[in-house]
Amino acid sequence: MVVKNVKLNLKEITHNVFVAGNYIFTKSRYLPHYGEKKLNDLREWIPSRSKLASMLLEYRIEFDAEWKCLYLGAASGTTVSHLSDILDKGVIYAVEYSAKPFKKLLELAEERKNIIPLLKDASKPEEYSGIVELVDFLYQDVSQKNQVEIFLKNVDFFLKKGGSAIIMVKARSIDSTAEPEEIYEKVLEELRKKVKVIKYGELRHHKDHIFVHCIKH
Ligand SMILES: C[S@@+](CC[C@H](N)C(=O)[O-])C[C@H]1O[C@@H](n2cnc3c(N)ncnc32)[C@H](O)[C@@H]1O
């Protein structure tokens, strides 16, 4: 495959995810969703638009096509659309509380049958506990001051024992006056009280953010 006159040496890093240097793609039978390019059956995954794409360029996790996923902070579905390509035999419960981006998320869910959009507040999991089942994978990207509390509450409610969870931490949302490193230390301390932290690291395309990959005991 050739992009901008560069020949790509594509490598599949997990189900339906292909990487070549700084490029990342998901294999997809759907049309572009947010202005990304489509090259044959590969959809460009823009790392500056998706923290998960940025993370996967640096750090690998293994996805299973059949996983059930709870996604908190779905917005208009940029990252959800790629996860939907990856978990193509699974299901994604996509929670977003803002009506404006939710409209576009609904359009995405209409064409893709593995996305269940929920216009709900992620800090109140009890309000969707009748809909969402136990999941294998939980992903959170809500940029809120109390994002760790929201994350752990949802882990408690919905993540299977041994299940994987990723939280995208935005330092400036938690405290805009403290140094990011100070905030990360506090976040990690809070997380370690409840879950096993496997790995964390900075996101090259998203300033003052880290990902934290956890497992539920
Ligand atoms: C950084 S954006 C998410 C981008 C998206 N994850 C992606 O990669 O395509 C954060 C989103 O979280 C949503 N959000 C913030 N707090 C929330 C809450 N308590 N419940 C549900 N959604 C929330 C915001 O409305 C916003 O759309």
PDB file of C-alpha atoms and ligand atoms in Angstrom:
ATOM      1  CA  MET A   1       0.000   0.000   0.000  1.00  0.00           C
ATOM      2  CA  VAL A   2       1.218   3.542  -0.815  1.00  0.00           C
ATOM      3  CA  VAL A   3       0.351   6.653   1.260  1.00  0.00           C
ATOM      4  CA  LYS A   4       1.753  10.046   0.229  1.00  0.00           C
ATOM      5  CA  ASN A   5       4.339   8.235  -1.910  1.00  0.00           C
ATOM      6  CA  VAL A   6       5.508   6.197   1.089  1.00  0.00           C
ATOM      7  CA  LYS A   7       5.274   2.442   0.710  1.00  0.00           C
ATOM      8  CA  LEU A   8       3.776   0.974   3.870  1.00  0.00           C
ATOM      9  CA  ASN A   9       4.945  -2.238   5.425  1.00  0.00           C
ATOM     10  CA  LEU A  10       1.736  -3.119   7.267  1.00  0.00           C
ATOM     11  CA  LYS A  11       1.738  -5.341  10.330  1.00  0.00           C
ATOM     12  CA  GLU A  12      -1.437  -6.611  12.047  1.00  0.00           C
ATOM     13  CA  ILE A  13      -0.875  -5.915  15.771  1.00  0.00           C
ATOM     14  CA  THR A  14      -4.198  -7.290  16.966  1.00  0.00           C
ATOM     15  CA  HIS A  15      -7.473  -8.262  15.320  1.00  0.00           C
ATOM     16  CA  ASN A  16      -8.175  -5.814  12.450  1.00  0.00           C
ATOM     17  CA  VAL A  17      -5.557  -3.246  13.571  1.00  0.00           C
ATOM     18  CA  PHE A  18      -2.661  -2.558  11.203  1.00  0.00           C
ATOM     19  CA  VAL A  19       0.386  -0.418  11.895  1.00  0.00           C
ATOM     20  CA  ALA A  20       3.118   0.857   9.596  1.00  0.00           C
ATOM     21  CA  GLY A  21       5.536   3.322  11.194  1.00  0.00           C
ATOM     22  CA  ASN A  22       3.455   6.251  12.420  1.00  0.00           C
ATOM     23  CA  TYR A  23       0.343   5.145  10.543  1.00  0.00           C
ATOM     24  CA  ILE A  24      -2.431   3.080  12.069  1.00  0.00           C
ATOM     25  CA  PHE A  25      -5.531   1.639  10.383  1.00  0.00           C
ATOM     26  CA  THR A  26      -8.483  -0.560  11.162  1.00  0.00           C
ATOM     27  CA  LYS A  27      -9.829  -3.033   8.651  1.00  0.00           C
ATOM     28  CA  SER A  28     -13.339  -1.905   7.910  1.00  0.00           C
ATOM     29  CA  ARG A  29     -16.236  -2.557   5.565  1.00  0.00           C
ATOM     30  CA  TYR A  30     -17.751   0.845   6.383  1.00  0.00           C
ATOM     31  CA  LEU A  31     -17.404   4.336   4.943  1.00  0.00           C
ATOM     32  CA  PRO A  32     -15.307   7.040   6.678  1.00  0.00           C
ATOM     33  CA  HIS A  33     -16.953   8.596   9.753  1.00  0.00           C
ATOM     34  CA  TYR A  34     -14.929  11.714  10.616  1.00  0.00           C
ATOM     35  CA  GLY A  35     -13.000  12.719   7.506  1.00  0.00           C
ATOM     36  CA  GLU A  36     -10.387   9.955   7.715  1.00  0.00           C
ATOM     37  CA  LYS A  37      -9.060   8.316   4.539  1.00  0.00           C
ATOM     38  CA  LYS A  38     -10.142   4.899   3.349  1.00  0.00           C
ATOM     39  CA  LEU A  39      -7.507   2.881   1.474  1.00  0.00           C
ATOM     40  CA  ASN A  40      -8.999  -0.304   0.059  1.00  0.00           C
ATOM     41  CA  ASP A  41     -10.476  -1.989   3.139  1.00  0.00           C
ATOM     42  CA  LEU A  42      -8.327  -0.052   5.622  1.00  0.00           C
ATOM     43  CA  ARG A  43      -9.619   3.014   7.441  1.00  0.00           C
ATOM     44  CA  GLU A  44      -7.002   5.506   8.590  1.00  0.00           C
ATOM     45  CA  TRP A  45      -7.102   5.959  12.383  1.00  0.00           C
ATOM     46  CA  ILE A  46      -5.897   9.472  13.153  1.00  0.00           C
ATOM     47  CA  PRO A  47      -3.845   9.464  16.399  1.00  0.00           C
ATOM     48  CA  SER A  48      -4.342  13.188  17.061  1.00  0.00           C
ATOM     49  CA  ARG A  49      -8.115  12.552  16.962  1.00  0.00           C
ATOM     50  CA  SER A  50      -8.103   9.373  19.044  1.00  0.00           C
ATOM     51  CA  LYS A  51      -6.170   8.694  22.249  1.00  0.00           C
ATOM     52  CA  LEU A  52      -6.573   4.966  21.728  1.00  0.00           C
ATOM     53  CA  ALA A  53      -4.870   5.167  18.327  1.00  0.00           C
ATOM     54  CA  SER A  54      -2.052   7.214  19.861  1.00  0.00           C
ATOM     55  CA  MET A  55      -1.677   4.636  22.649  1.00  0.00           C
ATOM     56  CA  LEU A  56      -1.616   1.680  20.272  1.00  0.00           C
ATOM     57  CA  LEU A  57       1.248   3.209  18.285  1.00  0.00           C
ATOM     58  CA  GLU A  58       3.388   3.019  21.438  1.00  0.00           C
ATOM     59  CA  TYR A  59       1.877   0.203  23.464  1.00  0.00           C
ATOM     60  CA  ARG A  60       0.185  -3.018  22.381  1.00  0.00           C
ATOM     61  CA  ILE A  61      -2.837  -4.655  23.843  1.00  0.00           C
ATOM     62  CA  GLU A  62      -4.552  -7.735  22.511  1.00  0.00           C
ATOM     63  CA  PHE A  63      -8.251  -7.338  21.588  1.00  0.00           C
ATOM     64  CA  ASP A  64     -10.624 -10.215  21.066  1.00  0.00           C
ATOM     65  CA  ALA A  65     -13.155  -9.726  18.266  1.00  0.00           C
ATOM     66  CA  GLU A  66     -15.919 -11.075  20.502  1.00  0.00           C
ATOM     67  CA  TRP A  67     -15.329  -8.797  23.482  1.00  0.00           C
ATOM     68  CA  LYS A  68     -18.159  -6.857  25.053  1.00  0.00           C
ATOM     69  CA  CYS A  69     -17.068  -3.299  25.766  1.00  0.00           C
ATOM     70  CA  LEU A  70     -18.358  -0.405  27.850  1.00  0.00           C
ATOM     71  CA  TYR A  71     -17.150   2.914  26.423  1.00  0.00           C
ATOM     72  CA  LEU A  72     -17.550   6.040  28.602  1.00  0.00           C
ATOM     73  CA  GLY A  73     -17.337   9.419  26.859  1.00  0.00           C
ATOM     74  CA  ALA A  74     -18.179   8.261  23.341  1.00  0.00           C
ATOM     75  CA  ALA A  75     -18.679  11.807  21.938  1.00  0.00           C
ATOM     76  CA  SER A  76     -19.562  11.587  18.212  1.00  0.00           C
ATOM     77  CA  GLY A  77     -17.988   8.141  17.875  1.00  0.00           C
ATOM     78  CA  THR A  78     -14.535   8.777  16.403  1.00  0.00           C
ATOM     79  CA  THR A  79     -12.794   6.129  18.510  1.00  0.00           C
ATOM     80  CA  VAL A  80     -15.963   4.040  18.912  1.00  0.00           C
ATOM     81  CA  SER A  81     -16.068   3.610  15.121  1.00  0.00           C
ATOM     82  CA  HIS A  82     -12.596   2.013  15.128  1.00  0.00           C
ATOM     83  CA  LEU A  83     -13.357  -0.145  18.168  1.00  0.00           C
ATOM     84  CA  SER A  84     -16.430  -1.292  16.283  1.00  0.00           C
ATOM     85  CA  ASP A  85     -14.146  -2.456  13.435  1.00  0.00           C
ATOM     86  CA  ILE A  86     -11.975  -4.319  15.971  1.00  0.00           C
ATOM     87  CA  LEU A  87     -14.726  -5.903  18.104  1.00  0.00           C
ATOM     88  CA  ASP A  88     -16.604  -6.930  14.982  1.00  0.00           C
ATOM     89  CA  LYS A  89     -18.179  -9.972  16.623  1.00  0.00           C
ATOM     90  CA  GLY A  90     -18.734  -8.225  19.964  1.00  0.00           C
ATOM     91  CA  VAL A  91     -20.718  -5.276  21.240  1.00  0.00           C
ATOM     92  CA  ILE A  92     -19.937  -1.741  22.419  1.00  0.00           C
ATOM     93  CA  TYR A  93     -22.156   0.049  24.917  1.00  0.00           C
ATOM     94  CA  ALA A  94     -21.294   3.667  24.124  1.00  0.00           C
ATOM     95  CA  VAL A  95     -22.188   6.174  26.859  1.00  0.00           C
ATOM     96  CA  GLU A  96     -22.296   9.913  26.137  1.00  0.00           C
ATOM     97  CA  TYR A  97     -24.241  12.559  28.032  1.00  0.00           C
ATOM     98  CA  SER A  98     -24.069  15.493  25.640  1.00  0.00           C
ATOM     99  CA  ALA A  99     -26.915  15.594  23.102  1.00  0.00           C
ATOM    100  CA  LYS A 100     -24.945  17.335  20.332  1.00  0.00           C
ATOM    101  CA  PRO A 101     -22.223  14.723  19.662  1.00  0.00           C
ATOM    102  CA  PHE A 102     -24.715  11.987  20.495  1.00  0.00           C
ATOM    103  CA  LYS A 103     -26.636  12.742  17.269  1.00  0.00           C
ATOM    104  CA  LYS A 104     -23.642  11.690  15.170  1.00  0.00           C
ATOM    105  CA  LEU A 105     -23.052   8.676  17.409  1.00  0.00           C
ATOM    106  CA  LEU A 106     -26.645   7.609  16.712  1.00  0.00           C
ATOM    107  CA  GLU A 107     -26.022   7.796  12.943  1.00  0.00           C
ATOM    108  CA  LEU A 108     -22.966   5.565  13.411  1.00  0.00           C
ATOM    109  CA  ALA A 109     -24.972   3.065  15.458  1.00  0.00           C
ATOM    110  CA  GLU A 110     -27.640   2.932  12.765  1.00  0.00           C
ATOM    111  CA  GLU A 111     -25.195   1.551  10.206  1.00  0.00           C
ATOM    112  CA  ARG A 112     -23.194  -0.631  12.622  1.00  0.00           C
ATOM    113  CA  LYS A 113     -25.077  -3.228  14.569  1.00  0.00           C
ATOM    114  CA  ASN A 114     -22.438  -3.775  17.282  1.00  0.00           C
ATOM    115  CA  ILE A 115     -22.854  -0.286  18.836  1.00  0.00           C
ATOM    116  CA  ILE A 116     -25.505   0.415  21.471  1.00  0.00           C
ATOM    117  CA  PRO A 117     -25.584   4.194  22.071  1.00  0.00           C
ATOM    118  CA  LEU A 118     -26.707   5.377  25.509  1.00  0.00           C
ATOM    119  CA  LEU A 119     -27.468   9.029  26.256  1.00  0.00           C
ATOM    120  CA  LYS A 120     -26.510   8.706  29.925  1.00  0.00           C
ATOM    121  CA  ASP A 121     -24.306  10.237  32.602  1.00  0.00           C
ATOM    122  CA  ALA A 122     -21.324   7.939  33.230  1.00  0.00           C
ATOM    123  CA  SER A 123     -21.183   9.072  36.870  1.00  0.00           C
ATOM    124  CA  LYS A 124     -24.541   7.348  37.427  1.00  0.00           C
ATOM    125  CA  PRO A 125     -23.994   3.731  36.312  1.00  0.00           C
ATOM    126  CA  GLU A 126     -27.066   2.649  38.260  1.00  0.00           C
ATOM    127  CA  GLU A 127     -29.131   4.444  35.579  1.00  0.00           C
ATOM    128  CA  TYR A 128     -27.915   2.087  32.841  1.00  0.00           C
ATOM    129  CA  SER A 129     -27.255  -1.043  34.887  1.00  0.00           C
ATOM    130  CA  GLY A 130     -30.488  -2.537  33.536  1.00  0.00           C
ATOM    131  CA  ILE A 131     -29.170  -2.251  29.964  1.00  0.00           C
ATOM    132  CA  VAL A 132     -25.418  -2.876  30.127  1.00  0.00           C
ATOM    133  CA  GLU A 133     -24.236  -6.432  30.873  1.00  0.00           C
ATOM    134  CA  LEU A 134     -20.915  -7.569  32.345  1.00  0.00           C
ATOM    135  CA  VAL A 135     -18.133  -6.565  29.933  1.00  0.00           C
ATOM    136  CA  ASP A 136     -14.638  -7.807  29.043  1.00  0.00           C
ATOM    137  CA  PHE A 137     -13.243  -4.360  28.339  1.00  0.00           C
ATOM    138  CA  LEU A 138     -13.965  -0.904  29.753  1.00  0.00           C
ATOM    139  CA  TYR A 139     -12.661   2.289  28.150  1.00  0.00           C
ATOM    140  CA  GLN A 140     -13.017   5.754  29.633  1.00  0.00           C
ATOM    141  CA  ASP A 141     -12.244   9.130  28.080  1.00  0.00           C
ATOM    142  CA  VAL A 142     -14.412  11.715  29.860  1.00  0.00           C
ATOM    143  CA  SER A 143     -11.966  14.513  30.833  1.00  0.00           C
ATOM    144  CA  GLN A 144     -13.651  15.203  34.164  1.00  0.00           C
ATOM    145  CA  LYS A 145     -12.266  16.341  37.508  1.00  0.00           C
ATOM    146  CA  ASN A 146     -13.659  13.178  39.138  1.00  0.00           C
ATOM    147  CA  GLN A 147     -12.843  10.890  36.206  1.00  0.00           C
ATOM    148  CA  VAL A 148     -11.088   8.302  38.408  1.00  0.00           C
ATOM    149  CA  GLU A 149     -14.129   7.993  40.669  1.00  0.00           C
ATOM    150  CA  ILE A 150     -16.392   7.600  37.603  1.00  0.00           C
ATOM    151  CA  PHE A 151     -14.046   4.988  36.136  1.00  0.00           C
ATOM    152  CA  LEU A 152     -13.832   2.898  39.319  1.00  0.00           C
ATOM    153  CA  LYS A 153     -17.590   3.035  39.868  1.00  0.00           C
ATOM    154  CA  ASN A 154     -18.150   1.606  36.386  1.00  0.00           C
ATOM    155  CA  VAL A 155     -15.399  -1.000  36.858  1.00  0.00           C
ATOM    156  CA  ASP A 156     -17.247  -2.113  40.012  1.00  0.00           C
ATOM    157  CA  PHE A 157     -20.592  -2.311  38.242  1.00  0.00           C
ATOM    158  CA  PHE A 158     -19.736  -3.772  34.859  1.00  0.00           C
ATOM    159  CA  LEU A 159     -16.212  -5.175  34.396  1.00  0.00           C
ATOM    160  CA  LYS A 160     -15.751  -8.951  34.630  1.00  0.00           C
ATOM    161  CA  LYS A 161     -13.088 -10.235  37.042  1.00  0.00           C
ATOM    162  CA  GLY A 162      -9.860 -10.426  35.029  1.00  0.00           C
ATOM    163  CA  GLY A 163     -11.299  -7.914  32.538  1.00  0.00           C
ATOM    164  CA  SER A 164      -9.176  -5.181  30.999  1.00  0.00           C
ATOM    165  CA  ALA A 165      -9.782  -1.431  31.414  1.00  0.00           C
ATOM    166  CA  ILE A 166      -8.153   1.692  30.023  1.00  0.00           C
ATOM    167  CA  ILE A 167      -8.552   5.180  31.438  1.00  0.00           C
ATOM    168  CA  MET A 168      -7.311   8.191  29.482  1.00  0.00           C
ATOM    169  CA  VAL A 169      -6.268  10.723  32.119  1.00  0.00           C
ATOM    170  CA  LYS A 170      -6.310  14.416  31.264  1.00  0.00           C
ATOM    171  CA  ALA A 171      -4.188  16.209  33.862  1.00  0.00           C
ATOM    172  CA  ARG A 172      -5.596  19.683  33.176  1.00  0.00           C
ATOM    173  CA  SER A 173      -9.185  18.545  33.715  1.00  0.00           C
ATOM    174  CA  ILE A 174      -8.375  17.096  37.121  1.00  0.00           C
ATOM    175  CA  ASP A 175      -6.419  20.145  38.319  1.00  0.00           C
ATOM    176  CA  SER A 176      -5.308  22.965  36.026  1.00  0.00           C
ATOM    177  CA  THR A 177      -2.888  24.416  38.609  1.00  0.00           C
ATOM    178  CA  ALA A 178      -0.839  21.336  39.622  1.00  0.00           C
ATOM    179  CA  GLU A 179       2.027  19.765  37.657  1.00  0.00           C
ATOM    180  CA  PRO A 180       0.793  16.873  35.458  1.00  0.00           C
ATOM    181  CA  GLU A 181       3.306  14.423  37.066  1.00  0.00           C
ATOM    182  CA  GLU A 182       1.871  15.210  40.508  1.00  0.00           C
ATOM    183  CA  ILE A 183      -1.647  14.494  39.236  1.00  0.00           C
ATOM    184  CA  TYR A 184      -0.597  11.237  37.561  1.00  0.00           C
ATOM    185  CA  GLU A 185       0.956   9.995  40.838  1.00  0.00           C
ATOM    186  CA  LYS A 186      -2.287  10.687  42.712  1.00  0.00           C
ATOM    187  CA  VAL A 187      -4.377   9.049  39.997  1.00  0.00           C
ATOM    188  CA  LEU A 188      -2.177   5.926  40.024  1.00  0.00           C
ATOM    189  CA  GLU A 189      -2.377   5.754  43.820  1.00  0.00           C
ATOM    190  CA  GLU A 190      -6.194   5.921  43.682  1.00  0.00           C
ATOM    191  CA  LEU A 191      -6.396   3.308  40.930  1.00  0.00           C
ATOM    192  CA  ARG A 192      -4.035   0.866  42.700  1.00  0.00           C
ATOM    193  CA  LYS A 193      -6.397   0.722  45.702  1.00  0.00           C
ATOM    194  CA  LYS A 194      -9.006  -0.994  43.506  1.00  0.00           C
ATOM    195  CA  VAL A 195      -7.408  -2.456  40.360  1.00  0.00           C
ATOM    196  CA  LYS A 196      -4.101  -3.870  39.162  1.00  0.00           C
ATOM    197  CA  VAL A 197      -2.226  -1.296  37.082  1.00  0.00           C
ATOM    198  CA  ILE A 198      -0.463  -3.120  34.236  1.00  0.00           C
ATOM    199  CA  LYS A 199       1.041  -0.222  32.350  1.00  0.00           C
ATOM    200  CA  TYR A 200       0.785   3.551  31.950  1.00  0.00           C
ATOM    201  CA  GLY A 201       2.440   6.069  29.725  1.00  0.00           C
ATOM    202  CA  GLU A 202       2.219   9.432  28.009  1.00  0.00           C
ATOM    203  CA  LEU A 203       0.329   9.922  24.771  1.00  0.00           C
ATOM    204  CA  ARG A 204       2.574  11.411  22.118  1.00  0.00           C
ATOM    205  CA  HIS A 205      -0.280  13.088  20.216  1.00  0.00           C
ATOM    206  CA  HIS A 206      -2.161  14.406  23.286  1.00  0.00           C
ATOM    207  CA  LYS A 207      -0.319  16.825  25.557  1.00  0.00           C
ATOM    208  CA  ASP A 208      -0.646  16.299  29.325  1.00  0.00           C
ATOM    209  CA  HIS A 209      -2.494  13.007  29.004  1.00  0.00           C
ATOM    210  CA  ILE A 210      -1.580   9.496  30.081  1.00  0.00           C
ATOM    211  CA  PHE A 211      -3.221   6.157  29.445  1.00  0.00           C
ATOM    212  CA  VAL A 212      -3.480   3.655  32.288  1.00  0.00           C
ATOM    213  CA  HIS A 213      -4.159   0.007  31.491  1.00  0.00           C
ATOM    214  CA  CYS A 214      -5.671  -1.903  34.418  1.00  0.00           C
ATOM    215  CA  ILE A 215      -7.025  -5.359  35.207  1.00  0.00           C
ATOM    216  CA  LYS A 216      -9.829  -6.065  37.660  1.00  0.00           C
ATOM    217  CA  HIS A 217      -8.708  -8.487  40.410  1.00  0.00           C
TER     218      HIS A 217
HETATM  219  C1  LIG B   1     -12.553  13.907  25.013  1.00  0.00           C
HETATM  220  S1  LIG B   1     -14.209  13.696  24.565  1.00  0.00           S
HETATM  221  C2  LIG B   1     -14.275  12.003  24.038  1.00  0.00           C
HETATM  222  C3  LIG B   1     -13.668  11.692  22.705  1.00  0.00           C
HETATM  223  C4  LIG B   1     -13.955  10.249  22.303  1.00  0.00           C
HETATM  224  N1  LIG B   1     -13.640   9.357  23.389  1.00  0.00           N
HETATM  225  C5  LIG B   1     -13.184   9.817  21.096  1.00  0.00           C
HETATM  226  O1  LIG B   1     -12.010   9.434  21.233  1.00  0.00           O
HETATM  227  O2  LIG B   1     -13.772   9.803  20.006  1.00  0.00           O
HETATM  228  C6  LIG B   1     -14.989  13.552  26.122  1.00  0.00           C
HETATM  229  C7  LIG B   1     -16.469  13.240  26.027  1.00  0.00           C
HETATM  230  O3  LIG B   1     -16.920  12.810  27.303  1.00  0.00           O
HETATM  231  C8  LIG B   1     -18.216  13.277  27.508  1.00  0.00           C
HETATM  232  N2  LIG B   1     -18.491  13.235  28.960  1.00  0.00           N
HETATM  233  C9  LIG B   1     -17.893  13.965  29.938  1.00  0.00           C
HETATM  234  N3  LIG B   1     -18.407  13.627  31.141  1.00  0.00           N
HETATM  235  C10 LIG B   1     -19.328  12.658  30.916  1.00  0.00           C
HETATM  236  C11 LIG B   1     -20.196  11.920  31.753  1.00  0.00           C
HETATM  237  N4  LIG B   1     -20.203  12.104  33.093  1.00  0.00           N
HETATM  238  N5  LIG B   1     -21.023  11.018  31.191  1.00  0.00           N
HETATM  239  C12 LIG B   1     -21.033  10.821  29.834  1.00  0.00           C
HETATM  240  N6  LIG B   1     -20.238  11.502  28.997  1.00  0.00           N
HETATM  241  C13 LIG B   1     -19.392  12.406  29.512  1.00  0.00           C
HETATM  242  C14 LIG B   1     -18.182  14.687  26.915  1.00  0.00           C
HETATM  243  O4  LIG B   1     -19.486  15.158  26.616  1.00  0.00           O
HETATM  244  C15 LIG B   1     -17.324  14.474  25.665  1.00  0.00           C
HETATM  245  O5  LIG B   1     -18.115  14.180  24.553  1.00  0.00           O
END
